[in-house]
Short mmCIF file of N, CA, C and O and ligand atoms in Angstrom, two decimals:
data_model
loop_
_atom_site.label_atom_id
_atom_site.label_comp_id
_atom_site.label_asym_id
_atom_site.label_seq_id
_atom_site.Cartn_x
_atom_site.Cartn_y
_atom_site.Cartn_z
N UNK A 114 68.91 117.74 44.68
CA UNK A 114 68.09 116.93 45.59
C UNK A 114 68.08 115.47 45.13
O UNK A 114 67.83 115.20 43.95
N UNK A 115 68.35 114.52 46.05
CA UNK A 115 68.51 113.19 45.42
C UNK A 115 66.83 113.15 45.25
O UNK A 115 65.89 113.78 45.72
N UNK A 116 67.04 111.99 44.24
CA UNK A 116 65.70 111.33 43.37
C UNK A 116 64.84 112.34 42.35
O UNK A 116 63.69 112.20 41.94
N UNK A 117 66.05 113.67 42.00
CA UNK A 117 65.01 114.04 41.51
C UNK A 117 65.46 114.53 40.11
O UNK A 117 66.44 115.20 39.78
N UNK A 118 64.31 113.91 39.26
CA UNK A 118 65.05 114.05 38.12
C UNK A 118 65.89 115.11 37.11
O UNK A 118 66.71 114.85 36.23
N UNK A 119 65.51 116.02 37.44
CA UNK A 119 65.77 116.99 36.81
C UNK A 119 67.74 117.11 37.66
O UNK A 119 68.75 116.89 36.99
N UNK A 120 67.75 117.37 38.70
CA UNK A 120 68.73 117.09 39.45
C UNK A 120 69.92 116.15 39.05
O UNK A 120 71.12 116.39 39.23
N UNK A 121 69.36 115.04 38.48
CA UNK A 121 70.12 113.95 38.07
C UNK A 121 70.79 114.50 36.73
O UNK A 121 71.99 114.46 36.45
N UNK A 122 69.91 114.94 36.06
CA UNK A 122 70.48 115.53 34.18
C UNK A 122 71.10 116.52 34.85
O UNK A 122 72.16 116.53 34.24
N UNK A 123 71.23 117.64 35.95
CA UNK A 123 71.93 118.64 36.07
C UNK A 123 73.11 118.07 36.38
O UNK A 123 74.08 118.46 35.73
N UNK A 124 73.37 116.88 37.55
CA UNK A 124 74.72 115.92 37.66
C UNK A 124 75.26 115.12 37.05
O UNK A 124 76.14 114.46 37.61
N UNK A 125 74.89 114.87 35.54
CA UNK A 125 75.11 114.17 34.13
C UNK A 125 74.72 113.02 34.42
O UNK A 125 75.06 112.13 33.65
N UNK A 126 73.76 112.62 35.76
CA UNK A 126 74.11 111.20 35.94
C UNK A 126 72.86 110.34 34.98
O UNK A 126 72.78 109.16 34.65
N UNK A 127 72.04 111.41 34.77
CA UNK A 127 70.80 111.15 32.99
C UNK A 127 71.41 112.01 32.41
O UNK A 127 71.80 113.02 33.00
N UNK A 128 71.62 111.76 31.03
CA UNK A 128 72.25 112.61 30.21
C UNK A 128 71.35 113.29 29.40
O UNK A 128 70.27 112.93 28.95
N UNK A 129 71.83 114.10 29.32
CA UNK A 129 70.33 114.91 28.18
C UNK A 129 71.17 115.56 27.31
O UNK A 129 72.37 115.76 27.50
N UNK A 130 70.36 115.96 26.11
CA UNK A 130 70.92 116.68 25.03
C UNK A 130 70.91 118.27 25.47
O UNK A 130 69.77 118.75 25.51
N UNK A 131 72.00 119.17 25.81
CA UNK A 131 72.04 120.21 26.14
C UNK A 131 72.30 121.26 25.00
O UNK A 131 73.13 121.11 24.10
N UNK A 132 71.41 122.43 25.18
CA UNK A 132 70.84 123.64 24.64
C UNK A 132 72.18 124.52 24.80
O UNK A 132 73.11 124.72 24.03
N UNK A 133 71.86 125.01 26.24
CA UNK A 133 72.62 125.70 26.99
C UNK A 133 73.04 125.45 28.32
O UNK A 133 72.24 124.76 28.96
N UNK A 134 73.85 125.72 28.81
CA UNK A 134 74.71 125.76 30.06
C UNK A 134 75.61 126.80 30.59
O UNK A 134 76.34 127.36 29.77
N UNK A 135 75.67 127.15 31.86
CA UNK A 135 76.33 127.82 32.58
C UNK A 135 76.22 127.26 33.80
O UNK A 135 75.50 126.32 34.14
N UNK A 136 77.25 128.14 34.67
CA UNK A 136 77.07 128.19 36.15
C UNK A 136 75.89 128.10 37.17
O UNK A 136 76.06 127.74 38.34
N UNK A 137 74.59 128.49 36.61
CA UNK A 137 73.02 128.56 37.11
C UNK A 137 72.41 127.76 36.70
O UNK A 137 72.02 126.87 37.46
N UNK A 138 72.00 127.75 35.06
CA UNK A 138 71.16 127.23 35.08
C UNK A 138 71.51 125.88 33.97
O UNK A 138 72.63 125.37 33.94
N UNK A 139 70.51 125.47 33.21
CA UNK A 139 70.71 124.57 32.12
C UNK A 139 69.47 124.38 31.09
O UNK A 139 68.38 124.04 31.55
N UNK A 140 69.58 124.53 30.04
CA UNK A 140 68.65 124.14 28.93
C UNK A 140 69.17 122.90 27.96
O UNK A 140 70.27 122.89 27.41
N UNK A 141 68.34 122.01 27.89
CA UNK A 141 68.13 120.89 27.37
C UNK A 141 66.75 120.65 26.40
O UNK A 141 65.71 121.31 26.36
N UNK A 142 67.00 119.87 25.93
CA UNK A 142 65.81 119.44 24.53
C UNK A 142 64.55 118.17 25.50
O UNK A 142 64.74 117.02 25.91
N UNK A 143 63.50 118.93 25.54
CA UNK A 143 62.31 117.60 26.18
C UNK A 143 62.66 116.52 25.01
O UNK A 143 63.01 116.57 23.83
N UNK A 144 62.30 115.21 26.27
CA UNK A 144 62.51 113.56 25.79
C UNK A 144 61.62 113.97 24.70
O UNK A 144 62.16 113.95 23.60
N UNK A 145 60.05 114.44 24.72
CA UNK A 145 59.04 113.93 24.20
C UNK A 145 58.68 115.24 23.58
O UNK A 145 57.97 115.91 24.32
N UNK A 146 58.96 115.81 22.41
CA UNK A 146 59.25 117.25 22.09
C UNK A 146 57.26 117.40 22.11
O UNK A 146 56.56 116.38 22.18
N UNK A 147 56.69 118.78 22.04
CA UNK A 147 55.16 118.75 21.78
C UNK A 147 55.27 119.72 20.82
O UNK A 147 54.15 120.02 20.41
N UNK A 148 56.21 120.39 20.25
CA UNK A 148 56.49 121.30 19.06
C UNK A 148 57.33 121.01 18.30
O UNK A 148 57.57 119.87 18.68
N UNK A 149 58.17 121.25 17.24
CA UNK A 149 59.13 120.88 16.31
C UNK A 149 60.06 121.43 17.14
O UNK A 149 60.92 120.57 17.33
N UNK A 150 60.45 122.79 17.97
CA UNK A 150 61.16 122.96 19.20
C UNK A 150 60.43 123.24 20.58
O UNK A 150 59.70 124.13 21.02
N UNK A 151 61.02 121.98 21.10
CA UNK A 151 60.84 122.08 22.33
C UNK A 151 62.15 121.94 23.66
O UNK A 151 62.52 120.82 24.02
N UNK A 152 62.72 123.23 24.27
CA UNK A 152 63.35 122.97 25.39
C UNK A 152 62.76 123.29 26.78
O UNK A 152 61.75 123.89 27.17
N UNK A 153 63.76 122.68 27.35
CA UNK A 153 63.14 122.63 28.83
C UNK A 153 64.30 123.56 29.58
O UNK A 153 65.43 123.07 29.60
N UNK A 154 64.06 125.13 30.32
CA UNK A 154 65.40 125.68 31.01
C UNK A 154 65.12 125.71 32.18
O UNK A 154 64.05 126.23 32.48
N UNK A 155 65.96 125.17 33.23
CA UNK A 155 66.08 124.89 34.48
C UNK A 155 67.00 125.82 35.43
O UNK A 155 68.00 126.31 34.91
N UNK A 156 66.75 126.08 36.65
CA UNK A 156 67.91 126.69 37.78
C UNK A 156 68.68 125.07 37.85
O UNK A 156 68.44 123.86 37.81
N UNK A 157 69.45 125.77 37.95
CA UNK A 157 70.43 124.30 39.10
C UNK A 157 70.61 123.78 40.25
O UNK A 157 71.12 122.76 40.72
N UNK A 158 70.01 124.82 40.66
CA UNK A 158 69.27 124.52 41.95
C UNK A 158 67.97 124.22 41.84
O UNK A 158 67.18 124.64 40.99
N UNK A 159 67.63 122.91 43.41
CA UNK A 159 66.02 122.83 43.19
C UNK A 159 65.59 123.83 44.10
O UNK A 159 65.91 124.40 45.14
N UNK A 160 64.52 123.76 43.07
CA UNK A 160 63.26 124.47 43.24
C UNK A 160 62.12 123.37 42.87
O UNK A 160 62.20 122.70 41.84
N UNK A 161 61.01 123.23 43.86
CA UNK A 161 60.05 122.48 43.04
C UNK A 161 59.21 123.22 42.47
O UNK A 161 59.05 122.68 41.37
N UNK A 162 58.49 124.24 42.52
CA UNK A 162 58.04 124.71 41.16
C UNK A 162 57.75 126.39 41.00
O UNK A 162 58.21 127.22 41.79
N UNK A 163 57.15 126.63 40.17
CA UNK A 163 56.39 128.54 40.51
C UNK A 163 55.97 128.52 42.08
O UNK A 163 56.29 129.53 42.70
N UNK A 164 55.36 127.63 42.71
CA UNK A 164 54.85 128.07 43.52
C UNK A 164 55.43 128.33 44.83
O UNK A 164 54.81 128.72 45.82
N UNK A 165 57.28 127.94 44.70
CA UNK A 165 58.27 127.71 45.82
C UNK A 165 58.97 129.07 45.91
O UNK A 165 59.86 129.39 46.69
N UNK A 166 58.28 129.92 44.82
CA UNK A 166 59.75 131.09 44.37
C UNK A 166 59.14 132.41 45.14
O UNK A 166 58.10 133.07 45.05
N UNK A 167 60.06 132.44 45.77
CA UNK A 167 60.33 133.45 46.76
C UNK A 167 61.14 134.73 46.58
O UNK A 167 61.79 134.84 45.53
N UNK A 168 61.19 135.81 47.56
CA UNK A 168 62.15 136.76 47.45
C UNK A 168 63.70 136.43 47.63
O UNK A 168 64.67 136.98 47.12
N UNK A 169 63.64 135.19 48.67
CA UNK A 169 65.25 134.54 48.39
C UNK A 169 65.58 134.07 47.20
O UNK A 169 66.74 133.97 46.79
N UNK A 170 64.40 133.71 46.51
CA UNK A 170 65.05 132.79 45.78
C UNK A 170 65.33 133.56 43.96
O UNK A 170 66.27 133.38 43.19
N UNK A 171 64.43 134.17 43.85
CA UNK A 171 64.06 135.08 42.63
C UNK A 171 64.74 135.49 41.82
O UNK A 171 64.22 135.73 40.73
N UNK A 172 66.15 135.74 42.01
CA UNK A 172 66.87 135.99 41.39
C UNK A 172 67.64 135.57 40.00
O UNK A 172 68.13 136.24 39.09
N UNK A 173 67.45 133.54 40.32
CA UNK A 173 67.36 133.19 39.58
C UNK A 173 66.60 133.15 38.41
O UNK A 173 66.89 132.98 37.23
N UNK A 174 65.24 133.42 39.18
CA UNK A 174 64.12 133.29 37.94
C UNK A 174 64.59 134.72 37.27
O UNK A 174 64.56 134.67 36.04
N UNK A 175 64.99 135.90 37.78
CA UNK A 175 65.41 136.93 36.68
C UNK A 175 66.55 136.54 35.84
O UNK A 175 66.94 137.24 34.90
N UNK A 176 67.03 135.52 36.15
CA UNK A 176 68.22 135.10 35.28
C UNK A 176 67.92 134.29 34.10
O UNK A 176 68.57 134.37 33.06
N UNK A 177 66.84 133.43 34.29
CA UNK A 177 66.70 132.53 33.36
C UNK A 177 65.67 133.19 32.64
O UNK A 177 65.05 132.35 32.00
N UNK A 178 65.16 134.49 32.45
CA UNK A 178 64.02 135.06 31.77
C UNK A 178 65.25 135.81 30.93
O UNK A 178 65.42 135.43 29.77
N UNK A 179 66.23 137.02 31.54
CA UNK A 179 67.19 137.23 30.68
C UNK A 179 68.59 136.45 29.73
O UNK A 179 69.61 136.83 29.16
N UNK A 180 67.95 135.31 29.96
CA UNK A 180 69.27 134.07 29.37
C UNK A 180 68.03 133.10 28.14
O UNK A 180 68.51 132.24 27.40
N UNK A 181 66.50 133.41 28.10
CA UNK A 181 65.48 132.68 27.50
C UNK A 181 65.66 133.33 25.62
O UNK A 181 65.56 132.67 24.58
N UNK A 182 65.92 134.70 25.78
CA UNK A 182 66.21 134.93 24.25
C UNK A 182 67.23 134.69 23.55
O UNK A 182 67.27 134.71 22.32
N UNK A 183 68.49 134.31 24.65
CA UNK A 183 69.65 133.49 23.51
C UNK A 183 69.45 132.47 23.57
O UNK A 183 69.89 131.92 22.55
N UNK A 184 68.78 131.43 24.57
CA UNK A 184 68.53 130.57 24.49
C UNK A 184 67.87 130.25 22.86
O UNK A 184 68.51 129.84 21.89
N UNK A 185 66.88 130.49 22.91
CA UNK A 185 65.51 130.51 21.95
C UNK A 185 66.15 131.10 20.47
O UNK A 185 65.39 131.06 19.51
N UNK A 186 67.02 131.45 20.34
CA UNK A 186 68.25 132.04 18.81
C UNK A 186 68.72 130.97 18.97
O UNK A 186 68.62 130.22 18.00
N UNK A 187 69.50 130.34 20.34
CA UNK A 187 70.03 128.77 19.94
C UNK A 187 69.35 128.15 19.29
O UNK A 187 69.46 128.14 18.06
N UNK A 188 68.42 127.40 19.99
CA UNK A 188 67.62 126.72 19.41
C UNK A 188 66.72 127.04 18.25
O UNK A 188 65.56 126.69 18.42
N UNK A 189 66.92 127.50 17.38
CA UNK A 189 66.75 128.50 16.07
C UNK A 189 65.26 128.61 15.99
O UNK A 189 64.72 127.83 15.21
N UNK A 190 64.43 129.52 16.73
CA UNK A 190 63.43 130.13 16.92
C UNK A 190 63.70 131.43 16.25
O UNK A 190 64.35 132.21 16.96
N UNK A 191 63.33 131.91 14.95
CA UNK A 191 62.91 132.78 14.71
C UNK A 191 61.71 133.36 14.55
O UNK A 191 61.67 134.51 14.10
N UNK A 192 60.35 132.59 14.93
CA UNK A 192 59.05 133.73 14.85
C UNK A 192 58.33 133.59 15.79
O UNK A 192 57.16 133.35 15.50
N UNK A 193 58.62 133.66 16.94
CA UNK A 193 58.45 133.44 18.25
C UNK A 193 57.98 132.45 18.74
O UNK A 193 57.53 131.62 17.95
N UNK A 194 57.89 132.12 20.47
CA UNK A 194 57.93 130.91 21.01
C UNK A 194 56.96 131.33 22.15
O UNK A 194 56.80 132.48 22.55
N UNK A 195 56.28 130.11 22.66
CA UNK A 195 55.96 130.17 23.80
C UNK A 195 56.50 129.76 24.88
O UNK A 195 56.85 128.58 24.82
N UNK A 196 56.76 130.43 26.11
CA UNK A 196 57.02 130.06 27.61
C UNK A 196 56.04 129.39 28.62
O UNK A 196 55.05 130.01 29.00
N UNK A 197 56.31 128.16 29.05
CA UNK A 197 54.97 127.99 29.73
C UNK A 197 55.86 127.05 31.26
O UNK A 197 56.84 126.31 31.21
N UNK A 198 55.08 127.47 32.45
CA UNK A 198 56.06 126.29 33.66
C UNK A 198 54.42 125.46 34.07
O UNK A 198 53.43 126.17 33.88
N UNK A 199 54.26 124.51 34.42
CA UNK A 199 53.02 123.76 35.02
C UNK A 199 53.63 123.76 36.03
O UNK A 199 54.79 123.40 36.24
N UNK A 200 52.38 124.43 37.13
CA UNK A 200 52.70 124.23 38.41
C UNK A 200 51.77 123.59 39.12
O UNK A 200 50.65 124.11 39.24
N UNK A 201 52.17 121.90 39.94
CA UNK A 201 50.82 121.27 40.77
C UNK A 201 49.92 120.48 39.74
O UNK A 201 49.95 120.88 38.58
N UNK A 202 49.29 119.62 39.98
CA UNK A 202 48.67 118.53 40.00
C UNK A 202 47.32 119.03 38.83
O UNK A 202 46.91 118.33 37.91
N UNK A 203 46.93 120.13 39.13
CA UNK A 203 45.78 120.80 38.14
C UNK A 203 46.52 120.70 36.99
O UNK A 203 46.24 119.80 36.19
N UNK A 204 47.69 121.67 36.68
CA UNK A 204 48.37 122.01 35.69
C UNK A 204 49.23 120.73 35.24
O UNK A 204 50.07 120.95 34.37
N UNK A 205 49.12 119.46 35.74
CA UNK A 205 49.72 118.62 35.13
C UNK A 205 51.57 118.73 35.07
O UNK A 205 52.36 118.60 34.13
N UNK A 206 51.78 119.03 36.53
CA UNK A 206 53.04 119.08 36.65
C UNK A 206 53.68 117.55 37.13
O UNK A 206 53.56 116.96 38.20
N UNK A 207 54.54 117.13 35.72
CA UNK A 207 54.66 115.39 36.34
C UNK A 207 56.64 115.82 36.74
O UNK A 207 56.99 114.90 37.48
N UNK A 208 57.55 116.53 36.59
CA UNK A 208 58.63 116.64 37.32
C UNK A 208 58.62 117.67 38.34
O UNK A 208 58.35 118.81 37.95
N UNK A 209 58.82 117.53 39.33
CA UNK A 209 58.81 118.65 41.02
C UNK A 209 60.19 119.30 40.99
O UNK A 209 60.69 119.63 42.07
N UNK A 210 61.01 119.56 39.59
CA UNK A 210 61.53 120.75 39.72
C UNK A 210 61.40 121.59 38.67
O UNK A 210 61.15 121.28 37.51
N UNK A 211 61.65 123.01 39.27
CA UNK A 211 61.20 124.05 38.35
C UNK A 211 61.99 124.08 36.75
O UNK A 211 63.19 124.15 36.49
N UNK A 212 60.90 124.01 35.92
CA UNK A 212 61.21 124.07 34.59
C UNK A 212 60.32 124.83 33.72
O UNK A 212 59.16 124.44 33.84
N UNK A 213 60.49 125.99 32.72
CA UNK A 213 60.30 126.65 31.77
C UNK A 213 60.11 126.32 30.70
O UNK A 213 61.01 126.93 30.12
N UNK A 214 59.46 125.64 29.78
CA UNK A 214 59.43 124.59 28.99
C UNK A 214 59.36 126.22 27.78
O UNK A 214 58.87 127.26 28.22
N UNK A 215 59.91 126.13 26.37
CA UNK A 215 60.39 127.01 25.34
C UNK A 215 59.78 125.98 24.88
O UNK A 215 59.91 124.81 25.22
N UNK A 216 58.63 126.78 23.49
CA UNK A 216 58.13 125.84 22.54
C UNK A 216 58.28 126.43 21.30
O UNK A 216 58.73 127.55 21.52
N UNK A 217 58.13 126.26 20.10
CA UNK A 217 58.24 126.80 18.71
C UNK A 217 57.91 125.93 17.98
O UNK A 217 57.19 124.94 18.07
N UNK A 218 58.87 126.66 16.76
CA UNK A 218 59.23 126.29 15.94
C UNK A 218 58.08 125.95 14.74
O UNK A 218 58.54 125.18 13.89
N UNK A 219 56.80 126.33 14.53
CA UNK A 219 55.64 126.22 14.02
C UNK A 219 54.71 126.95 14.83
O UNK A 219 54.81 127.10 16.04
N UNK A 220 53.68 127.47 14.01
CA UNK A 220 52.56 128.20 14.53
C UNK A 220 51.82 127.38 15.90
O UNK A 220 51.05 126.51 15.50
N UNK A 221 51.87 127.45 17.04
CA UNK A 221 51.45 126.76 17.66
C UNK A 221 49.78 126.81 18.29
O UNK A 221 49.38 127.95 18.06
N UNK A 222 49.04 126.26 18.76
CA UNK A 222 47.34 126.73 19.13
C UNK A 222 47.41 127.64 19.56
O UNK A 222 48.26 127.99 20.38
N UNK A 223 46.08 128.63 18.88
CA UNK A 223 45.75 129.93 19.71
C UNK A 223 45.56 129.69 20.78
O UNK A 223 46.01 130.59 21.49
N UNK A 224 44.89 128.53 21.59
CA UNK A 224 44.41 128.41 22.73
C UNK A 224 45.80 127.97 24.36
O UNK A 224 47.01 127.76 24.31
N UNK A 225 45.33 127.99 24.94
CA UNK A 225 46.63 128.31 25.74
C UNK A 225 45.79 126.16 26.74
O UNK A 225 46.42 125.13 26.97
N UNK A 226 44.27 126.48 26.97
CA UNK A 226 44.30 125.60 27.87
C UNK A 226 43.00 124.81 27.36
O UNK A 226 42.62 123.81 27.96
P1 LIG B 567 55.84 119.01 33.11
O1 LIG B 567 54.83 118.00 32.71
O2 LIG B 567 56.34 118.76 34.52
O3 LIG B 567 55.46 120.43 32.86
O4 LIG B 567 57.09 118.79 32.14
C1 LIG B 567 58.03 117.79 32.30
C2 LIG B 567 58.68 117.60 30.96
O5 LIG B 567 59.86 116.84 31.16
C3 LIG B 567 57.83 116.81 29.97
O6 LIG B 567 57.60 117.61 28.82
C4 LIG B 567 58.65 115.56 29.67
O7 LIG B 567 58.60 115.17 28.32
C5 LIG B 567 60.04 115.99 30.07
N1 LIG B 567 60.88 114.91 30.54
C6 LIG B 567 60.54 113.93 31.42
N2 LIG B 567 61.60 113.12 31.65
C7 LIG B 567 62.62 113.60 30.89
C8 LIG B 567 63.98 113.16 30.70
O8 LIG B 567 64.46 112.18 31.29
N3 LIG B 567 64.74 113.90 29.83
C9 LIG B 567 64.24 114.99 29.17
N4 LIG B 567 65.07 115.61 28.33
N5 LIG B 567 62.96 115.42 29.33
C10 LIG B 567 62.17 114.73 30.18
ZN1 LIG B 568 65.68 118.90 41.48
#
């Protein structure tokens, strides 16, 4: 989707430091890490967020949940990580496409919110 950022790093035309890649989707390292690891895994297609995902569309999201534990061995997570997507304006969603943000790498807050 033009103007949108996430879109743009999927067309190299922002470059990002990449995790992982395939045909679907893409994992990259957040600009502004909030853990010692932090990636961000995306469809390649837009989607603007949890709240767009449908029975058409879903499939992907089963893809990028079974592609999140090699991901997360890439990015050398060994004592587990959290998964988190912000969806909408409450949740402080500042990019409108769907992203999975992978955190680690240190004990992170018990608290979620
Ligand atoms: P949200 O706030 O929508 O859940 O997460 C968006 C995330 O994208 C933020 O953690 C932010 O640091 C990250 N981000 C924003 N712009 C860029 C960028 O140009 N490159 C990368 N790698 N991450 C970005
Ligand atoms: Zn997009």
């Amino acid at each position: 989707m033009k103007n949108c950022l996430f879109c743009k790093i999927v067309a190299g035309t922002i470059p990002s430091s990449k995790v992982y890649e395939d045909d679907k989707i893409l994992a990259f390292k957040d600009i502004n890490p909030q853990a010692p690891v932090h990636v961000l895994v995306i469809p390649k297609t837009h989607i603007a967020s949890v709240d767009e995902i449908s029975e058409e569309n879903s499939g992907i999201i089963a893809y990028i949940f079974e592609n999140i534990p090699q991901i997360a061995k890439i990015a050398g997570l060994k004592n587990g990580y959290r998964v988190i997507s912000n969806c909408g304006p409450d949740a402080c969603q500042t990019v409108p496409h769907l992203h999975f943000h992978i955190v680690g790498g240190a004990p992170l807050a018990d608290k979620m919110a």
